mmCIF file of C-alpha atoms in Angstrom:
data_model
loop_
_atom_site.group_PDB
_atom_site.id
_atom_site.type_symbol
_atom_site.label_atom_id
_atom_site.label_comp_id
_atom_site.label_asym_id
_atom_site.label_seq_id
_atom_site.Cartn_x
_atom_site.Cartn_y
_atom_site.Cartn_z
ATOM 1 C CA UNK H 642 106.589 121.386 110.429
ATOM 2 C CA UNK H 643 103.589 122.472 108.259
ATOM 3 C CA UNK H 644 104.616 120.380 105.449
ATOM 4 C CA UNK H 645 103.641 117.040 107.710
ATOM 5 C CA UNK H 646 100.449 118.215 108.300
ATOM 6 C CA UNK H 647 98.784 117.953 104.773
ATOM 7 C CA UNK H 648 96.408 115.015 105.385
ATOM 8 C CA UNK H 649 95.240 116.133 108.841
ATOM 9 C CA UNK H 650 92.139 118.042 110.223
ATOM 10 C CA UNK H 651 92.179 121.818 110.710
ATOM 11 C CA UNK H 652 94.348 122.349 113.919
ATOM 12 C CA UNK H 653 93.167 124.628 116.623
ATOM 13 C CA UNK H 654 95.551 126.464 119.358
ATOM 14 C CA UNK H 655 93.246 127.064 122.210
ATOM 15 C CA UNK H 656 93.137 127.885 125.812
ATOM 16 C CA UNK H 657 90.090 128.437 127.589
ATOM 17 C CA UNK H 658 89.266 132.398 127.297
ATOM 18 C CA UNK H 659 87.101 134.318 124.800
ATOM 19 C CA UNK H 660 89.053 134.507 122.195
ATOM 20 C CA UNK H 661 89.982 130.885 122.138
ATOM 21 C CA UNK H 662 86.175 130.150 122.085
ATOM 22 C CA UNK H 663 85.214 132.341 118.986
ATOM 23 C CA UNK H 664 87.123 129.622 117.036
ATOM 24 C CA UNK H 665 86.236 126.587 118.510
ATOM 25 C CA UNK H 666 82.250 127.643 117.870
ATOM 26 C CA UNK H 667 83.414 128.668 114.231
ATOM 27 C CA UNK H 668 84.843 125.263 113.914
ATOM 28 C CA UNK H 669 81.567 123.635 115.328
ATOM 29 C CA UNK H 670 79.115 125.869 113.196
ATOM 30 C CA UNK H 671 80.773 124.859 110.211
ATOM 31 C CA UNK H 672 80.838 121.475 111.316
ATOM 32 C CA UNK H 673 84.380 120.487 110.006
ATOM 33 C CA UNK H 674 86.913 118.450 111.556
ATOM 34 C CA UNK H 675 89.703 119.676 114.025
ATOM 35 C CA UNK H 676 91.792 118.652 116.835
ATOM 36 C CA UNK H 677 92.357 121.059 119.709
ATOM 37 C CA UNK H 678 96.002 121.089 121.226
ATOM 38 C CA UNK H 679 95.832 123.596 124.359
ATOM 39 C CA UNK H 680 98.340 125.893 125.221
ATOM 40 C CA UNK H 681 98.737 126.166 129.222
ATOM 41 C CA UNK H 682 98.634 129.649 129.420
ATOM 42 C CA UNK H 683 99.383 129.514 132.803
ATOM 43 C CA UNK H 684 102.508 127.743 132.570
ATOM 44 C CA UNK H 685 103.758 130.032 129.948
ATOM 45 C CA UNK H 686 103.509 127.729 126.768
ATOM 46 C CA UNK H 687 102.496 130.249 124.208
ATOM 47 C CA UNK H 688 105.991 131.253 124.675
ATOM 48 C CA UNK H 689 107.569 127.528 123.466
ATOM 49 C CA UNK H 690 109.476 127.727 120.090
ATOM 50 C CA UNK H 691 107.089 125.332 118.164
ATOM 51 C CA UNK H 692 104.062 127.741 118.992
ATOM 52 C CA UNK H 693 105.691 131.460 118.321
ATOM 53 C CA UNK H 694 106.919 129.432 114.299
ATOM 54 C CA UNK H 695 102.604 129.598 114.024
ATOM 55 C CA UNK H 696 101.382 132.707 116.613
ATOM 56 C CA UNK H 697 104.576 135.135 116.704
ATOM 57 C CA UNK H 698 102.591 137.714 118.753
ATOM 58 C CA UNK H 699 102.612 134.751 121.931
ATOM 59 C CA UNK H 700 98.863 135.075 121.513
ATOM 60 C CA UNK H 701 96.016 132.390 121.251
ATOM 61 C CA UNK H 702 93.935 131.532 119.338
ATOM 62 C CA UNK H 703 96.008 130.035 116.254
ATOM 63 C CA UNK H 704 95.169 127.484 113.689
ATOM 64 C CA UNK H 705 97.221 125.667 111.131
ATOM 65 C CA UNK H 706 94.780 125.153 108.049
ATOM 66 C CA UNK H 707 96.621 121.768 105.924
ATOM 67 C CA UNK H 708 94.764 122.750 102.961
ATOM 68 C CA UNK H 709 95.421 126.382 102.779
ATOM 69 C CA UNK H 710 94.374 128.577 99.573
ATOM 70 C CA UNK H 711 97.082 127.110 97.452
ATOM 71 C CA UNK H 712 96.924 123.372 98.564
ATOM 72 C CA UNK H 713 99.607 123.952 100.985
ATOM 73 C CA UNK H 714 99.444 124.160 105.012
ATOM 74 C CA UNK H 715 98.676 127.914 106.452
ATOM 75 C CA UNK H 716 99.236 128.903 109.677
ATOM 76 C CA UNK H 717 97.355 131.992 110.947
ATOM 77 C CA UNK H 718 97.272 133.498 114.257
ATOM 78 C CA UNK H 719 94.868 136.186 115.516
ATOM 79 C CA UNK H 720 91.010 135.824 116.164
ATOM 80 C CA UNK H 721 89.661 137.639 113.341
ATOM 81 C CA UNK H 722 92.152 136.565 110.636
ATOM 82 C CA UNK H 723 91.409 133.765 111.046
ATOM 83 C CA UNK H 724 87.302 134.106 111.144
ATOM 84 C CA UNK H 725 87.556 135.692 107.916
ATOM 85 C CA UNK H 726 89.738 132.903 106.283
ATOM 86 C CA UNK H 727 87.252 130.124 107.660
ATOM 87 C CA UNK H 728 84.111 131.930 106.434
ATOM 88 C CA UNK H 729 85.513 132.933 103.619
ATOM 89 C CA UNK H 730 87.185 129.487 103.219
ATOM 90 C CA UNK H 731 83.771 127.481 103.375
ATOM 91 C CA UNK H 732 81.507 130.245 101.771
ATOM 92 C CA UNK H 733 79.607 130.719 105.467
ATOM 93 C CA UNK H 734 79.061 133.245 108.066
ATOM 94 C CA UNK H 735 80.539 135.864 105.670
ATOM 95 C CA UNK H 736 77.427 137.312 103.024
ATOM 96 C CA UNK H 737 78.448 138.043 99.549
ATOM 97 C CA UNK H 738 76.080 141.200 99.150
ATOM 98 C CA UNK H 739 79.363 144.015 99.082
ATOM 99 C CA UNK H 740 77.094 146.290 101.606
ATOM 100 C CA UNK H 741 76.378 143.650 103.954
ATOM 101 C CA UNK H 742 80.108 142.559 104.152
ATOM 102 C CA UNK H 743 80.813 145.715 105.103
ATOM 103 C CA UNK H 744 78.196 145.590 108.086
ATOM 104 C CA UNK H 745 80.102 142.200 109.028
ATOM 105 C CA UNK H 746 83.388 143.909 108.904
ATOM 106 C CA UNK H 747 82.761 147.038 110.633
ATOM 107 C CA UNK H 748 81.548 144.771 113.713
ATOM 108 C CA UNK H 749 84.188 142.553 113.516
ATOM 109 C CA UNK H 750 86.567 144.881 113.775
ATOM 110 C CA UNK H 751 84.558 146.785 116.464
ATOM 111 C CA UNK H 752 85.142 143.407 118.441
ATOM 112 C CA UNK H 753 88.449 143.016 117.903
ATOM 113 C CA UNK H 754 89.705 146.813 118.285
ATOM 114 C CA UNK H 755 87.721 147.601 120.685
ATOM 115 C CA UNK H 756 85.414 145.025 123.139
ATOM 116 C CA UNK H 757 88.341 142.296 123.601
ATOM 117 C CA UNK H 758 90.632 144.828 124.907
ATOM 118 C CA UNK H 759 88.806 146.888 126.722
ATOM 119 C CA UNK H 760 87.053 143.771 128.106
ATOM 120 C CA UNK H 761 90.046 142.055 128.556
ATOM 121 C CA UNK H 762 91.919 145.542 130.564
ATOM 122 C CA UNK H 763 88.659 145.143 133.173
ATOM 123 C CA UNK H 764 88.586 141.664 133.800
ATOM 124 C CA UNK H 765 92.724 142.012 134.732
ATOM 125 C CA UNK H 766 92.668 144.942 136.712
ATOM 126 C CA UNK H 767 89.488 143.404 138.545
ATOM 127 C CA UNK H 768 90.285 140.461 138.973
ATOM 128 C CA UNK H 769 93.667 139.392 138.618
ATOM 129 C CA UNK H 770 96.284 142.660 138.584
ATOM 130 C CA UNK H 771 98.107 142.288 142.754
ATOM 131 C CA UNK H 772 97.517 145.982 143.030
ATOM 132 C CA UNK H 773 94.157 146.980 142.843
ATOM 133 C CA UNK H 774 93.870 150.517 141.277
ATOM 134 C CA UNK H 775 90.368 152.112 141.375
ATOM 135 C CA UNK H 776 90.893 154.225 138.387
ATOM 136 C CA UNK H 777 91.742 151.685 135.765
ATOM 137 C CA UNK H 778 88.924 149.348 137.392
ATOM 138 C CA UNK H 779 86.602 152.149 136.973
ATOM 139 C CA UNK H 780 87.739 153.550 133.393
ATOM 140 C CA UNK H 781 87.711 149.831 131.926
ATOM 141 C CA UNK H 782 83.972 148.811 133.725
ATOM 142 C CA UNK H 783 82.701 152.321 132.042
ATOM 143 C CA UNK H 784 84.167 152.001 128.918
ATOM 144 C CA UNK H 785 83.174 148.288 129.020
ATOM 145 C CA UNK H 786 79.056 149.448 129.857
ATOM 146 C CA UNK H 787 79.577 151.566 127.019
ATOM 147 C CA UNK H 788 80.651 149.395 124.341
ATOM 148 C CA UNK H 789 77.843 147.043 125.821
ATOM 149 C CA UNK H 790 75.253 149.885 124.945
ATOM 150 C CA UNK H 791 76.255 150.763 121.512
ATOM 151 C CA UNK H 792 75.822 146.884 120.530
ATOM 152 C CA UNK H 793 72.413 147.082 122.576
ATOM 153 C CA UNK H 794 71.265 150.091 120.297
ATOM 154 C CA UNK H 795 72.780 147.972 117.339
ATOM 155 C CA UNK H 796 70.456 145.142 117.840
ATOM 156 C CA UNK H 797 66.946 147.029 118.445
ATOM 157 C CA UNK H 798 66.005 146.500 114.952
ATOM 158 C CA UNK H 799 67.551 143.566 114.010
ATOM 159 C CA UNK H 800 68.485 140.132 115.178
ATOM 160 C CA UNK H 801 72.239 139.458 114.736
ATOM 161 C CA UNK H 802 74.606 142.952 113.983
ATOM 162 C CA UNK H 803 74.291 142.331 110.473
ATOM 163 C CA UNK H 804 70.830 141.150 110.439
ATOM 164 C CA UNK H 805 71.854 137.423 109.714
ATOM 165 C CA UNK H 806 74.302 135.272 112.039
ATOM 166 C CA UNK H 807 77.838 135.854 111.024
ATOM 167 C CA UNK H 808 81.333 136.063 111.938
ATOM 168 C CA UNK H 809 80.723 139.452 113.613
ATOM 169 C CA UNK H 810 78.192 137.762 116.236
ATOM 170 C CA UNK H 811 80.692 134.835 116.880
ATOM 171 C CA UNK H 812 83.231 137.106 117.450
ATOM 172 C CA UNK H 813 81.303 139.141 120.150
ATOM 173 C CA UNK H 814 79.396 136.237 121.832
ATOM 174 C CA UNK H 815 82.268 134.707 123.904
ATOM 175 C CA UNK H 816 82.454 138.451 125.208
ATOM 176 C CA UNK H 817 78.957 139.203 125.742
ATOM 177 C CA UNK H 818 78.745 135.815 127.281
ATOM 178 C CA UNK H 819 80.714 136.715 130.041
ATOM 179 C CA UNK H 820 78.695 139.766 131.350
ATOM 180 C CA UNK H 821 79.048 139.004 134.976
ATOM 181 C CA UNK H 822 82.640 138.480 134.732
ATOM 182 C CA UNK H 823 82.976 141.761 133.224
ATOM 183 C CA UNK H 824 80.641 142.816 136.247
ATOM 184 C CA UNK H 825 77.514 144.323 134.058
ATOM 185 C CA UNK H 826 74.071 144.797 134.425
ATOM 186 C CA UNK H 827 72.535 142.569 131.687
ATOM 187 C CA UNK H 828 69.672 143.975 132.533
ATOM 188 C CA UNK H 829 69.956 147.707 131.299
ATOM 189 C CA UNK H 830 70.624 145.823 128.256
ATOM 190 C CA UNK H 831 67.500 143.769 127.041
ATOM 191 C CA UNK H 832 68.518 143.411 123.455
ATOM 192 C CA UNK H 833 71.212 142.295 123.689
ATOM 193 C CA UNK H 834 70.231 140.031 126.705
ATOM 194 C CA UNK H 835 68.130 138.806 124.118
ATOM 195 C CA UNK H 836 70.789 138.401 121.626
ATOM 196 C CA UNK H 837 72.919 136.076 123.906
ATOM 197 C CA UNK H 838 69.708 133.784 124.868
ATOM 198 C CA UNK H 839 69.403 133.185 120.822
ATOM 199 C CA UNK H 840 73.074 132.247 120.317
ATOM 200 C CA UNK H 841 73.280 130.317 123.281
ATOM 201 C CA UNK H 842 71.033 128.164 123.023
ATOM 202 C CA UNK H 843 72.489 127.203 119.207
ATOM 203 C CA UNK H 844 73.736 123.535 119.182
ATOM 204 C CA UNK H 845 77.199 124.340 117.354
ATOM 205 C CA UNK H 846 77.629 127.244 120.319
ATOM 206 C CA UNK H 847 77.097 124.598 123.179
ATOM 207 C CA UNK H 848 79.736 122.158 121.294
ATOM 208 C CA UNK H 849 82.573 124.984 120.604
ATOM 209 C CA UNK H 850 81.909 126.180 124.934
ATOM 210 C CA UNK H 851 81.916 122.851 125.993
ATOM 211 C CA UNK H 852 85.809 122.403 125.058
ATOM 212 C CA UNK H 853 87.583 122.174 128.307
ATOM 213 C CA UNK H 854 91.217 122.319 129.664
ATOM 214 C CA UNK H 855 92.721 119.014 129.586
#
């Protein structure tokens, strides 16, 4: 399957949710080409044979690279993987400066370990789980105010988590973005209220949130 895919554009795996969005505004900030193909979440398509070969973990977002690091197609599935490959990839997003990588990476992984789940536990048993169950609402919207504090004491001093733009800010944007969703007070929050005015109004961010389901 990979092998026909040589001469074609980065391919991106996407459904509409936060994760799927950190990629498709990585895609537009670099400005390279891609195709979206969407996988219905709802109608249980990241469990079709041709998608688990790329994403074994059932999971969006996943991208099939045709000109991997040797010449040949790579497939990579999970959010931040596949950040770091892209940045690192096209020499963007991701500093060279040892230290400062560092400050990237410890946010990125902050984001990945810790705000997508946590975020992503609240907005299910809010919103979606048939049984609502005060206690997990309640642990998931505190734990979710937290992590939304330490990344407002993170950006009193600075404007992006590692003082420039960079993978670490893409990955928490589509989060951050959806403060009301996650039921928060944006307001107890002004730096990083500030934070998500800056990156929204960035042209590539528009592009990459503006991909819709089919």
């Amino acid at each position: 399957m990979l092998d026909d895919l040589e001469d074609e554009p980065i391919i991106l795996y996407f459904w509409t949710t936060p994760n799927g969005y950190k990629i498709s505004i990585m895609l537009e900030e670099l400005g390279v080409p891609y195709d979206v193909r969407f996988v219905d979440l709802t109608k249980g398509e990241q469990f079709e044979p041709e998608f688990l070969a790329i994403s074994p973990n059932n999971k969006i977002p996943a991208i099939v690279d045709p000109d991997g690091p040797d010449g040949n197609p790579l497939a990579i599935f999970e959010s931040g993987a596949i950040l770091r490959h892209l940045a690192r990839k096209f020499d963007a997003f991701y500093p060279a400066n040892e230290r400062v990588k560092a400050d990237v990476d410890e946010w990125l992984f902050w984001q990945v370990g810790g705000l997508s789940p946590m975020a992503g536990q609240y907005n299910h048993f809010a919103h979606y789980a048939p049984e609502k169950i005060p206690y997990a609402i309640n642990r998931y919207q505190k734990e979710v105010e937290r992590l939304f504090s330490v990344m407002n004491k993170r950006l009193a001093d600075r404007p992006y988590l590692a003082g420039e733009y960079s993978i670490a800010d893409i990955a928490c944007f589509p989060w951050m973005h959806n403060w009301k969703t996650l039921d928060q007070d944006i307001s107890k929050f002004a730096n990083l209220a500030r934070w998500i005015a800056d990156i929204e109004a960035r042209p590539a961010v528009i592009k990459g949130l503006a991909v819709k389901k089919p």
